Each structure stands twice: as C-alpha cells, then as structure tokens.
PDB file of C-alpha atoms in Angstrom:
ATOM      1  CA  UNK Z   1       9.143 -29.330   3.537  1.00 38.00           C
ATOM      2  CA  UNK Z   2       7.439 -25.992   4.408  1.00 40.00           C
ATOM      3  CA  UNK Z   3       6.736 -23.555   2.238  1.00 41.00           C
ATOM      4  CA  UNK Z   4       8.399 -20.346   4.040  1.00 43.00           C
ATOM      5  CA  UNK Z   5       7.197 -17.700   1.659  1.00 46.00           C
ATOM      6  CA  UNK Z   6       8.381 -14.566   2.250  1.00 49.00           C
ATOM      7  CA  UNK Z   7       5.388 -12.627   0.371  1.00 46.00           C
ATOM      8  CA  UNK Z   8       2.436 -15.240   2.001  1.00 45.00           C
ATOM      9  CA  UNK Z   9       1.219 -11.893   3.902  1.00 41.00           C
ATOM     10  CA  UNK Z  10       2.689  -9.362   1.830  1.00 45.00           C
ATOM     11  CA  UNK Z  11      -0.851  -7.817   0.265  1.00 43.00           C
ATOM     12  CA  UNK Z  12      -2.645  -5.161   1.884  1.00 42.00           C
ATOM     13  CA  UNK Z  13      -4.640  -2.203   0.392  1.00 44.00           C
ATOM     14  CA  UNK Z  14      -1.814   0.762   0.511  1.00 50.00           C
ATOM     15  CA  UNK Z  15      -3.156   3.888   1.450  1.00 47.00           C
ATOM     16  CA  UNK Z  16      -0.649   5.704  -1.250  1.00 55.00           C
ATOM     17  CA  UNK Z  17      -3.136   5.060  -4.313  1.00 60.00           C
ATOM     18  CA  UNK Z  18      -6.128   6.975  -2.368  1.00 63.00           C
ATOM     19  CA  UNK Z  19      -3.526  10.083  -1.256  1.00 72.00           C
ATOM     20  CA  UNK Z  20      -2.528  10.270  -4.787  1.00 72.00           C
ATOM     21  CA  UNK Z  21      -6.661   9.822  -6.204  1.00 79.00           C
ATOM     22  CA  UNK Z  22      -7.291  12.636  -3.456  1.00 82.00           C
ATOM     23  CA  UNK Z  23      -4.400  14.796  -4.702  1.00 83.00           C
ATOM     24  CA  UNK Z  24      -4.955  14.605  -8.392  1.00 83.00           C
ATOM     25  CA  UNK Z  25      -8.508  15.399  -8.049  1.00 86.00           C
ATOM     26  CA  UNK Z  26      -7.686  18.391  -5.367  1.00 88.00           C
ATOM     27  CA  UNK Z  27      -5.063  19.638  -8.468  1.00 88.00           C
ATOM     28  CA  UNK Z  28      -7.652  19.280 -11.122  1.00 89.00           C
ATOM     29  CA  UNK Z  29      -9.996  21.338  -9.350  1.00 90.00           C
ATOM     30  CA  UNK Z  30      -7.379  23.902  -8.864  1.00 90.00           C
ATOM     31  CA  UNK Z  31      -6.199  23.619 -12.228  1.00 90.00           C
ATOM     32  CA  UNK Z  32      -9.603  24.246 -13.572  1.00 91.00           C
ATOM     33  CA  UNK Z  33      -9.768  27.365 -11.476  1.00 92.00           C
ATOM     34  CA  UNK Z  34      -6.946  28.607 -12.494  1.00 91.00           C
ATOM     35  CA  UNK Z  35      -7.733  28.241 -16.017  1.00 92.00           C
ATOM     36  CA  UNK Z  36     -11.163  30.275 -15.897  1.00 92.00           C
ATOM     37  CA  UNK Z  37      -8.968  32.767 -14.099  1.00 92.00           C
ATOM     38  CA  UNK Z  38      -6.475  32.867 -16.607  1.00 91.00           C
ATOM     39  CA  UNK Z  39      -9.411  33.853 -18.827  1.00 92.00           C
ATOM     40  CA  UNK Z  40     -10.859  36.444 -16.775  1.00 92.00           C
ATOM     41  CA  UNK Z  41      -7.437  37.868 -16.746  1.00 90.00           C
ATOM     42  CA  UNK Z  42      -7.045  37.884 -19.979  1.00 91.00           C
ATOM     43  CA  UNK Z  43     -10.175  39.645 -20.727  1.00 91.00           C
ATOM     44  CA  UNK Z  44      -9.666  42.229 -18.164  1.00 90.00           C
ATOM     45  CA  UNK Z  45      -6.630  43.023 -19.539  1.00 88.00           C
ATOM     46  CA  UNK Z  46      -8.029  43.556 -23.386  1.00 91.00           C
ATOM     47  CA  UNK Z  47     -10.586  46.038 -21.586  1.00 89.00           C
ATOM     48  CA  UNK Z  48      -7.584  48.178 -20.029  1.00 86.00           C
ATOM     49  CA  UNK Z  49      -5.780  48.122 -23.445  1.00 86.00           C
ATOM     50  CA  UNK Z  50      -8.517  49.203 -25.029  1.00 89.00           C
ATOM     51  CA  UNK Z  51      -9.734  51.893 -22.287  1.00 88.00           C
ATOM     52  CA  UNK Z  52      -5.741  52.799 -22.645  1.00 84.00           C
ATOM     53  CA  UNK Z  53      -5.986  53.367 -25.965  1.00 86.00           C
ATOM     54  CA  UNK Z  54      -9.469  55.520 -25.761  1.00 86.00           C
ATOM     55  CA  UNK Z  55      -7.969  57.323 -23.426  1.00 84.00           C
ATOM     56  CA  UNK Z  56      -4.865  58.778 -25.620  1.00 82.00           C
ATOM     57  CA  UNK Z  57      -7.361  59.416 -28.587  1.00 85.00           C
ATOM     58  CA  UNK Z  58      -9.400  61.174 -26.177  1.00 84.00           C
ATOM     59  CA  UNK Z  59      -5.967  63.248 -24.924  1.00 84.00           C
ATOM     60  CA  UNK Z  60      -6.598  62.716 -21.335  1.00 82.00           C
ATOM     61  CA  UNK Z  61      -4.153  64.246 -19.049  1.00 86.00           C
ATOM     62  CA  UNK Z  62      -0.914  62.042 -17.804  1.00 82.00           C
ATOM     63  CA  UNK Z  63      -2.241  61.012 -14.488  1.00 87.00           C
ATOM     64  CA  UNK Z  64      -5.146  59.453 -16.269  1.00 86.00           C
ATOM     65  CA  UNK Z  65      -3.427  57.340 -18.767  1.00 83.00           C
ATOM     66  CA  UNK Z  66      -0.593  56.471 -15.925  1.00 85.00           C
ATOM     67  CA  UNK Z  67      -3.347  54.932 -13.701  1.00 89.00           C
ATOM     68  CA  UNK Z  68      -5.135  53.099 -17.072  1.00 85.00           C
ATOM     69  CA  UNK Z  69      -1.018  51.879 -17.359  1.00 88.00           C
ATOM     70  CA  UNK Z  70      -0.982  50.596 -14.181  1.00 90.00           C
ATOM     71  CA  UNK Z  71      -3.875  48.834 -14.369  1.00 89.00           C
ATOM     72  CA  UNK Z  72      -2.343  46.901 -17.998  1.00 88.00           C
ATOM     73  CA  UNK Z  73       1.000  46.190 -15.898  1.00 91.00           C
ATOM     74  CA  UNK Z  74      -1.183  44.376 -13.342  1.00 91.00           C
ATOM     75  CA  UNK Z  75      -3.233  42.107 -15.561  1.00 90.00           C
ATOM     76  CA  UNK Z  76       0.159  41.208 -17.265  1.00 92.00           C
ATOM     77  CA  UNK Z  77       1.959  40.409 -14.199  1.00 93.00           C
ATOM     78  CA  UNK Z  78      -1.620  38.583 -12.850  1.00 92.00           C
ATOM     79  CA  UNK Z  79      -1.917  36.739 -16.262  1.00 92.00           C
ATOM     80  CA  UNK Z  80       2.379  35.689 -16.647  1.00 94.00           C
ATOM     81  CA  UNK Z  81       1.626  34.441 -12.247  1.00 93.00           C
ATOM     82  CA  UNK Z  82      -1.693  32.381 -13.618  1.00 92.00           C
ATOM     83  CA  UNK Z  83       0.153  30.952 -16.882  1.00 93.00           C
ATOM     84  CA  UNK Z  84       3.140  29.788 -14.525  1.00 93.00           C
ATOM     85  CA  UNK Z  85       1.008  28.151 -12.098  1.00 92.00           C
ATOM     86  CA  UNK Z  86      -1.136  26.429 -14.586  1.00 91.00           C
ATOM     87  CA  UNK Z  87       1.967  24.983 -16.263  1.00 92.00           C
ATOM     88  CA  UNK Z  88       3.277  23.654 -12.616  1.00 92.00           C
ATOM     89  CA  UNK Z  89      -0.568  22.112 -12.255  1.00 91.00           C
ATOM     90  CA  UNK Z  90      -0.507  20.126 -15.582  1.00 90.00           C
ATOM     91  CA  UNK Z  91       3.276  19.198 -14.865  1.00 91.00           C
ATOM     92  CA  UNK Z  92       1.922  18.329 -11.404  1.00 88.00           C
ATOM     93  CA  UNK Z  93      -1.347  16.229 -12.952  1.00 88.00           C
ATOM     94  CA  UNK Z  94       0.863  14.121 -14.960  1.00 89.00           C
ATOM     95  CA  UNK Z  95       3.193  13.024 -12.173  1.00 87.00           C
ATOM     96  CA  UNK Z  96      -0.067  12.248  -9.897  1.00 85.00           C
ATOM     97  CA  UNK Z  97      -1.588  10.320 -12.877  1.00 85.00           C
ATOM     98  CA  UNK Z  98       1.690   8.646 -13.306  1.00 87.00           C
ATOM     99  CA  UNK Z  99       1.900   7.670  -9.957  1.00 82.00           C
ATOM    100  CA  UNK Z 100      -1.163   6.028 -10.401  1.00 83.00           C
ATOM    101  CA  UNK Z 101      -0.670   3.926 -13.015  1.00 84.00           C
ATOM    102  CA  UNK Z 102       2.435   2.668 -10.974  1.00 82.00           C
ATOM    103  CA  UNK Z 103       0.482   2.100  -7.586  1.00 80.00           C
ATOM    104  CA  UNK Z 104      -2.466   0.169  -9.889  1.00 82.00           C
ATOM    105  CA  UNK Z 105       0.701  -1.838 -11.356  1.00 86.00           C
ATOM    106  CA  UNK Z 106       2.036  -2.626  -7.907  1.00 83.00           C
ATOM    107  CA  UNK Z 107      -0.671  -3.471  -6.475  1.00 83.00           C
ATOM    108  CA  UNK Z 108      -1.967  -5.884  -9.390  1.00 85.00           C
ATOM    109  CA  UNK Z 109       1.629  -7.804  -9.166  1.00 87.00           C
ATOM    110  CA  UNK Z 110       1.197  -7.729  -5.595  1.00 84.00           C
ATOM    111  CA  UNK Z 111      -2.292  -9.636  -6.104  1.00 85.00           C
ATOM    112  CA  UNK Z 112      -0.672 -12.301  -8.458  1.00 87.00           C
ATOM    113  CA  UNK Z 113       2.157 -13.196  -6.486  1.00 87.00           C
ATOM    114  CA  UNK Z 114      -0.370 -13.569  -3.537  1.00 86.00           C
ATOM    115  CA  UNK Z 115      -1.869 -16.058  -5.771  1.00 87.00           C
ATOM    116  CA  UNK Z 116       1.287 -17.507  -7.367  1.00 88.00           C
ATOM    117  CA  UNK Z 117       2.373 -18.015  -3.332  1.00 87.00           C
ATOM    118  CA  UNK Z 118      -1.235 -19.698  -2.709  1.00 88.00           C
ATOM    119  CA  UNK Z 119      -0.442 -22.355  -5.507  1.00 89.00           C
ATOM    120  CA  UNK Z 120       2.934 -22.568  -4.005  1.00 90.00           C
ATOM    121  CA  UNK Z 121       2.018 -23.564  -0.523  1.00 89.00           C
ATOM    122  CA  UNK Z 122      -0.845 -25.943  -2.066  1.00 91.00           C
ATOM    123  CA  UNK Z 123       1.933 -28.043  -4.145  1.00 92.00           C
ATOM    124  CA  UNK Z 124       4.341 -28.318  -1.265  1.00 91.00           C
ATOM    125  CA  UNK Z 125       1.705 -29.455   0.917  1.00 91.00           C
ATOM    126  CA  UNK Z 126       0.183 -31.842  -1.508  1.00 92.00           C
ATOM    127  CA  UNK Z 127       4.000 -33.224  -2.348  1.00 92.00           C
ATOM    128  CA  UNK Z 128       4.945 -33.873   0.725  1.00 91.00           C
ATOM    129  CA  UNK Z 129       2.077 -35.746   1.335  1.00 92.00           C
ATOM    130  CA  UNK Z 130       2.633 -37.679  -1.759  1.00 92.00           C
ATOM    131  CA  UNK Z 131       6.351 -38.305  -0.292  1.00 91.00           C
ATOM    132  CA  UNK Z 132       4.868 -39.666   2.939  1.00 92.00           C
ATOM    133  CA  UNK Z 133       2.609 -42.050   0.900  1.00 93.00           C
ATOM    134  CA  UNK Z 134       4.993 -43.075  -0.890  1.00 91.00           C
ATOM    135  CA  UNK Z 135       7.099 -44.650   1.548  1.00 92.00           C
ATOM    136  CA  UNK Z 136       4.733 -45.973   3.229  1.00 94.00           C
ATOM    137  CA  UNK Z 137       3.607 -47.689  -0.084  1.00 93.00           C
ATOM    138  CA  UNK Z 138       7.188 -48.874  -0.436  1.00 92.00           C
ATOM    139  CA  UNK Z 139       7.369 -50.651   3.311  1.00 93.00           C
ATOM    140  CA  UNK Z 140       3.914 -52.391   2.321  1.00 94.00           C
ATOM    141  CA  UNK Z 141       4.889 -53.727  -0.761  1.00 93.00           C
ATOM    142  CA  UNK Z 142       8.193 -54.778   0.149  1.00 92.00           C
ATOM    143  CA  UNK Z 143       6.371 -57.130   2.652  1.00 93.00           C
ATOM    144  CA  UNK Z 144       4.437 -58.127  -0.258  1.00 93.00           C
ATOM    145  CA  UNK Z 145       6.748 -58.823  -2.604  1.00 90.00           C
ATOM    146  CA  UNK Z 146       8.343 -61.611  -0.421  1.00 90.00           C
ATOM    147  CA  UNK Z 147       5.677 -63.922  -1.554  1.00 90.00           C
ATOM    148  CA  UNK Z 148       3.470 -61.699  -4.745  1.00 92.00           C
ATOM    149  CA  UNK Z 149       5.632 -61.240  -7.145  1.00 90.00           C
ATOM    150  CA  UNK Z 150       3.341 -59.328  -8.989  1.00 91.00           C
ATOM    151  CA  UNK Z 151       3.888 -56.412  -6.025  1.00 91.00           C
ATOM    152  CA  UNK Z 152       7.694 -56.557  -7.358  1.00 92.00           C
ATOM    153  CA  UNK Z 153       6.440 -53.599 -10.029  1.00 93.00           C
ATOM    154  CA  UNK Z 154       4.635 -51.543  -7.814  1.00 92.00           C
ATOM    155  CA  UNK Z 155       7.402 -51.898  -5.018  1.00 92.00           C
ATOM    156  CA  UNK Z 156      10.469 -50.990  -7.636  1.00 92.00           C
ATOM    157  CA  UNK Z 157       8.090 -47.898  -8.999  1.00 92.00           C
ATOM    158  CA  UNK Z 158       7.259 -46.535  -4.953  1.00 91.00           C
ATOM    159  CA  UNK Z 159      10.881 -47.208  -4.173  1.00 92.00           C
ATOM    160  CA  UNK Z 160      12.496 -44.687  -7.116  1.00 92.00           C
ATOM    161  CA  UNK Z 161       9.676 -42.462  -7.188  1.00 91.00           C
ATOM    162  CA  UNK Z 162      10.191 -41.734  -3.294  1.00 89.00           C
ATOM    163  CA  UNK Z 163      14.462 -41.191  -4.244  1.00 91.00           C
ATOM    164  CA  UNK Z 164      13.520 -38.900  -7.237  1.00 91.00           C
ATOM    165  CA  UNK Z 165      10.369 -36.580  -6.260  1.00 91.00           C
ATOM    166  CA  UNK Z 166      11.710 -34.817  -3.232  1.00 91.00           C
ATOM    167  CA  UNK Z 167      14.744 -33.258  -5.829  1.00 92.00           C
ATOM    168  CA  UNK Z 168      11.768 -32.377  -8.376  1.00 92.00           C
ATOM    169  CA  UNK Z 169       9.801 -30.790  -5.625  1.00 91.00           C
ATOM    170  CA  UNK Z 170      12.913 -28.581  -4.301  1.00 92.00           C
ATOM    171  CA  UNK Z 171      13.396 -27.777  -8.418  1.00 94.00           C
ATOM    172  CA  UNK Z 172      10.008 -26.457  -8.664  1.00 92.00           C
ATOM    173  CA  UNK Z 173       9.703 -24.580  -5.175  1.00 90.00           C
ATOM    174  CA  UNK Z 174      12.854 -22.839  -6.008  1.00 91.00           C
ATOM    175  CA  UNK Z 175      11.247 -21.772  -9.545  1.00 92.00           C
ATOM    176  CA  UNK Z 176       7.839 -20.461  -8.403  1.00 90.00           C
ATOM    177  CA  UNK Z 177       9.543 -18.200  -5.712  1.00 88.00           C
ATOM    178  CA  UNK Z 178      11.456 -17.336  -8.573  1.00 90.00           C
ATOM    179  CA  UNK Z 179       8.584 -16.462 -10.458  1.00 91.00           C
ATOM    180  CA  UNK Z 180       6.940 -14.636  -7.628  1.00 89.00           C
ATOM    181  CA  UNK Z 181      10.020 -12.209  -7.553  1.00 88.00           C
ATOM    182  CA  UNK Z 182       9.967 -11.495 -10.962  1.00 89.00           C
ATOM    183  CA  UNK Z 183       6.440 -10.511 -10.787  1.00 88.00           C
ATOM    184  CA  UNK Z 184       6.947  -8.184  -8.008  1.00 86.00           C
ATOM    185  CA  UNK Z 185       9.902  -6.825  -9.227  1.00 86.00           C
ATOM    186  CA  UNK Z 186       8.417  -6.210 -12.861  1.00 86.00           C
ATOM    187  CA  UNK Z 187      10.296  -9.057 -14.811  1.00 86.00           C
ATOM    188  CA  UNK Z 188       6.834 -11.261 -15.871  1.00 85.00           C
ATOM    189  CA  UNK Z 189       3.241 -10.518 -16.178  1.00 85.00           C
ATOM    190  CA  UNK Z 190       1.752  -8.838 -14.170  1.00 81.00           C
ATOM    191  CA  UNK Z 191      -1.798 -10.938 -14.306  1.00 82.00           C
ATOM    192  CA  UNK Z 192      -1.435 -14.668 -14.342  1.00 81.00           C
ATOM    193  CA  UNK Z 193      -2.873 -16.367 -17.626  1.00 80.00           C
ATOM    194  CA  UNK Z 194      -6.580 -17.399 -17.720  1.00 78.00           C
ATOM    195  CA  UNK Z 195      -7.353 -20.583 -16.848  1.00 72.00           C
ATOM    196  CA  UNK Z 196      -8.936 -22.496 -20.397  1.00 72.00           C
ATOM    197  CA  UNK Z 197     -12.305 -23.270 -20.030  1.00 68.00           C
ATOM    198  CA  UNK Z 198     -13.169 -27.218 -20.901  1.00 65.00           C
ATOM    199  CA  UNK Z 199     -14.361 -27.508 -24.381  1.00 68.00           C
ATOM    200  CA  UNK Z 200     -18.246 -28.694 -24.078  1.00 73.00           C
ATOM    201  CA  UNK Z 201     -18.442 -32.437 -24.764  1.00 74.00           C
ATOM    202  CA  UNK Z 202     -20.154 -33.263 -28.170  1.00 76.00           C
ATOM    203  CA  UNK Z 203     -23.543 -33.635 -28.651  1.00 72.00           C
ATOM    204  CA  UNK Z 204     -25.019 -36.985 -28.800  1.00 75.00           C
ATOM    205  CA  UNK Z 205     -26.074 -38.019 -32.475  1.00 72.00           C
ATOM    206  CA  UNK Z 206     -29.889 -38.473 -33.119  1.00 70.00           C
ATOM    207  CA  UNK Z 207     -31.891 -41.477 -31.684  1.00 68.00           C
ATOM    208  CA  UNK Z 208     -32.139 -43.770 -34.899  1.00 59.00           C
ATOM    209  CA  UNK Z 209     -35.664 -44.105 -36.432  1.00 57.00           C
ATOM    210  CA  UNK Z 210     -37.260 -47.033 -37.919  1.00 51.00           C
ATOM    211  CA  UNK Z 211     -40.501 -47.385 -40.110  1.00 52.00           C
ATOM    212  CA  UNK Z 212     -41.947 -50.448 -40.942  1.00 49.00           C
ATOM    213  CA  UNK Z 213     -43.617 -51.750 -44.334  1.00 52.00           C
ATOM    214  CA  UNK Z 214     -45.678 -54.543 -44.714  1.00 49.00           C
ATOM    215  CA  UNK Z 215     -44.735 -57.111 -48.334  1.00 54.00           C
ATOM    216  CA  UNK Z 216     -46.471 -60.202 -49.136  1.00 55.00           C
ATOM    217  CA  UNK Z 217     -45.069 -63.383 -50.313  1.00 53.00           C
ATOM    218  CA  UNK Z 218     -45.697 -66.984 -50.872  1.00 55.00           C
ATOM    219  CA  UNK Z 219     -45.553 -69.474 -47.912  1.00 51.00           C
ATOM    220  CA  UNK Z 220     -46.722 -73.215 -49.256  1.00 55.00           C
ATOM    221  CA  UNK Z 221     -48.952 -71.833 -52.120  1.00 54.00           C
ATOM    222  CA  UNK Z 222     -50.372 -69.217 -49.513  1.00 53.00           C
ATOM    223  CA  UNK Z 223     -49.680 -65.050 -49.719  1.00 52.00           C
ATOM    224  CA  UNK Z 224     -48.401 -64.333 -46.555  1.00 52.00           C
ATOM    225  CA  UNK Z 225     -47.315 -60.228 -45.118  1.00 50.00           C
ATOM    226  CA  UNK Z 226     -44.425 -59.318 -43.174  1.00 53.00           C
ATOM    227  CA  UNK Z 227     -43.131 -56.407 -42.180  1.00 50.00           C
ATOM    228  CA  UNK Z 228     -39.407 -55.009 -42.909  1.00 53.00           C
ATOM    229  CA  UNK Z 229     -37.879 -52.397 -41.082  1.00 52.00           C
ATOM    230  CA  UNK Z 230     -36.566 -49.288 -42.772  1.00 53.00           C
ATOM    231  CA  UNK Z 231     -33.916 -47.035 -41.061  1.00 52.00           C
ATOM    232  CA  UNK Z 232     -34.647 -43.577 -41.808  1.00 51.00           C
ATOM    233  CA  UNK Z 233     -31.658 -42.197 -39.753  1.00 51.00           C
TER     234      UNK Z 233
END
C-alpha cells in the first residue's frame, strides 16, 4: 500500500518569481525616468512657447520664429513619444506585479500540497502497519480463544477490523490526493488551517488553610482546653 504521489518532489524554488522581481524593478526605474523626463519636456516646451510668443511681439523676421517653431514641434513630438511610453510602462508594471501575485500563489499551494503529500505518505505508512498488526493480532487470538474465552472479543474485533480498514484506507488516500489537486489547481485553500493550540490545563485551587483556637470545658469537675480547627479556605 504505497503511497505513489505524484507531487512528493514537485516543490522547488522557480526561478520565474526572481525574473519577474528583476523586471518590475528594472521597469520602475525606467518608468521613473521617464516620468522626470516627461517633465523636463514639458517645461522646455512652455519656454519655446513663450520665447515663440516674445518673438512675434518683438516682430522678428520669419526665419527666426520658423526655427523658435521648430523647436515647439519637437518638444510636442518628444513629450506625445514620453507620454506613450510611460503609459506602456504602467500597463507593463501591472502585468509584472500581477504576475507576481500569481507566482507567490503558486508557489504557496505548491508548499501545502508538499505538506498535504507529507501527511499522506505518514497515514499510509502508519495504516498499513496497523493492517499488518492486525492480523497478526487475529492469528494470536484465534489460538487463544480455543481455550480463553475471554480472547473471543478481542479476536471477533481484530478479525472485522482487518476486513474493513484496508477499504477506509483506499477511501481516504483517494481523498487527500484529491485534495492535493485541488490545491494546486486553485479549487481549496491555498494555506492549510492552523493547527489549535491545547487549551492550558486549569490551575490548581488554593492549598486549604487551617487555624486553630483553643476552648475550655469541663472534664470530671475539672476546666480542661482543646483546640478546634477552623478552615479559613
């Protein structure tokens, strides 16, 4: 009754989620330089609108204002290329962070099924031993029964726990690679649940306390003292 689990060495660190960290940081940093270019541009270009528009009040000759033109078609065409770009950058910075949040998803299902695989292999190793007990627990008592009847109980309870638990065992192996698929493929959780912690075990009450007081009385004509104990708590 081996386990066979087709995931047992599935999990390995995937060098996907550090190209995609290295490329969304290499795209922010471009991004951000585009940006304070965009600006620059942008400045530039209210200087030549505003040298442009000296110029005419100051009636320069055509050649003059044609170059100061020139130089406002430039920074438009410079700042509509920047605004473009940066637009491909942030489209570009939300696919990379997407990709990330489905590589730190993968990789945490990958991790639980690991785990859900490790439980797996530890129950069909512990049942079959139980199995193998089992019947030999059933041989022994047999023999027993013959002259303890009292073994009669224990040999009728080995006997149909040995025909039922290999069925149960197949039920649940079938389920938990079940439940390691599902995981992988996105159908359950994607961390296992949390393990309770034991509740702490009450506190012992108080030691009880006594004090003693001393009454007299009459023995034979005579005062006498004893002393009566008094439980505080």
């Amino acid at each position: 009754m081996g386990s066979n689990f087709k995931y047992r060495a599935l999990i390995a660190m995937s060098l996907f989620k550090l190209n995609a960290e290295k490329n969304l940081q290499k795209t922010l940093d471009v991004t951000k330089s585009i940006a304070a270019r965009l600006i620059t541009a942008k400045t530039l270009l209210a200087e030549h609108h505003a040298t442009a528009k000296q110029l005419v009040r100051d009636n320069a000759d055509d050649a003059t204002h044609d170059k100061a033109q020139n130089k406002n078609r430039a920074a438009q065409i410079r700042i509509h290329t920047l605004s473009a770009t940066l637009i491909e950058t942030d489209q570009q910075i939300l696919q990379l962070e997407n990709d990330l949040t489905v590589a730190a998803d993968k990789k945490q299902r990958e991790a639980a099924a690991l785990e859900v695989e490790e439980i797996a292999e530890g129950f069909t190793s512990a049942a079959s031993d139980v199995v193998t007990s089992l019947a030999a627990l059933a041989l022994q008592t047999e023999s027993m029964a013959r002259f303890l009847p009292d073994a009669a109980g224990l040999h009728s309870f080995a006997v149909r726990a040995k025909a039922e638990l290999p069925g149960s065992i197949e039920w649940l192996t079938m389920l938990i690679r079940a439940y390691t698929d599902d995981v992988l493929a996105g159908y359950a959780k994607a961390a296992l649940p949390q393990v309770e912690a034991a509740a702490p075990p009450p506190a012992p009450p108080p030691p009880t306390q006594w004090a003693f007081s001393v009454k007299p009385h009459q023995v034979d004509g005579c005062q006498r003292y004893c002393s009566n104990p008094t439980r505080i708590f």
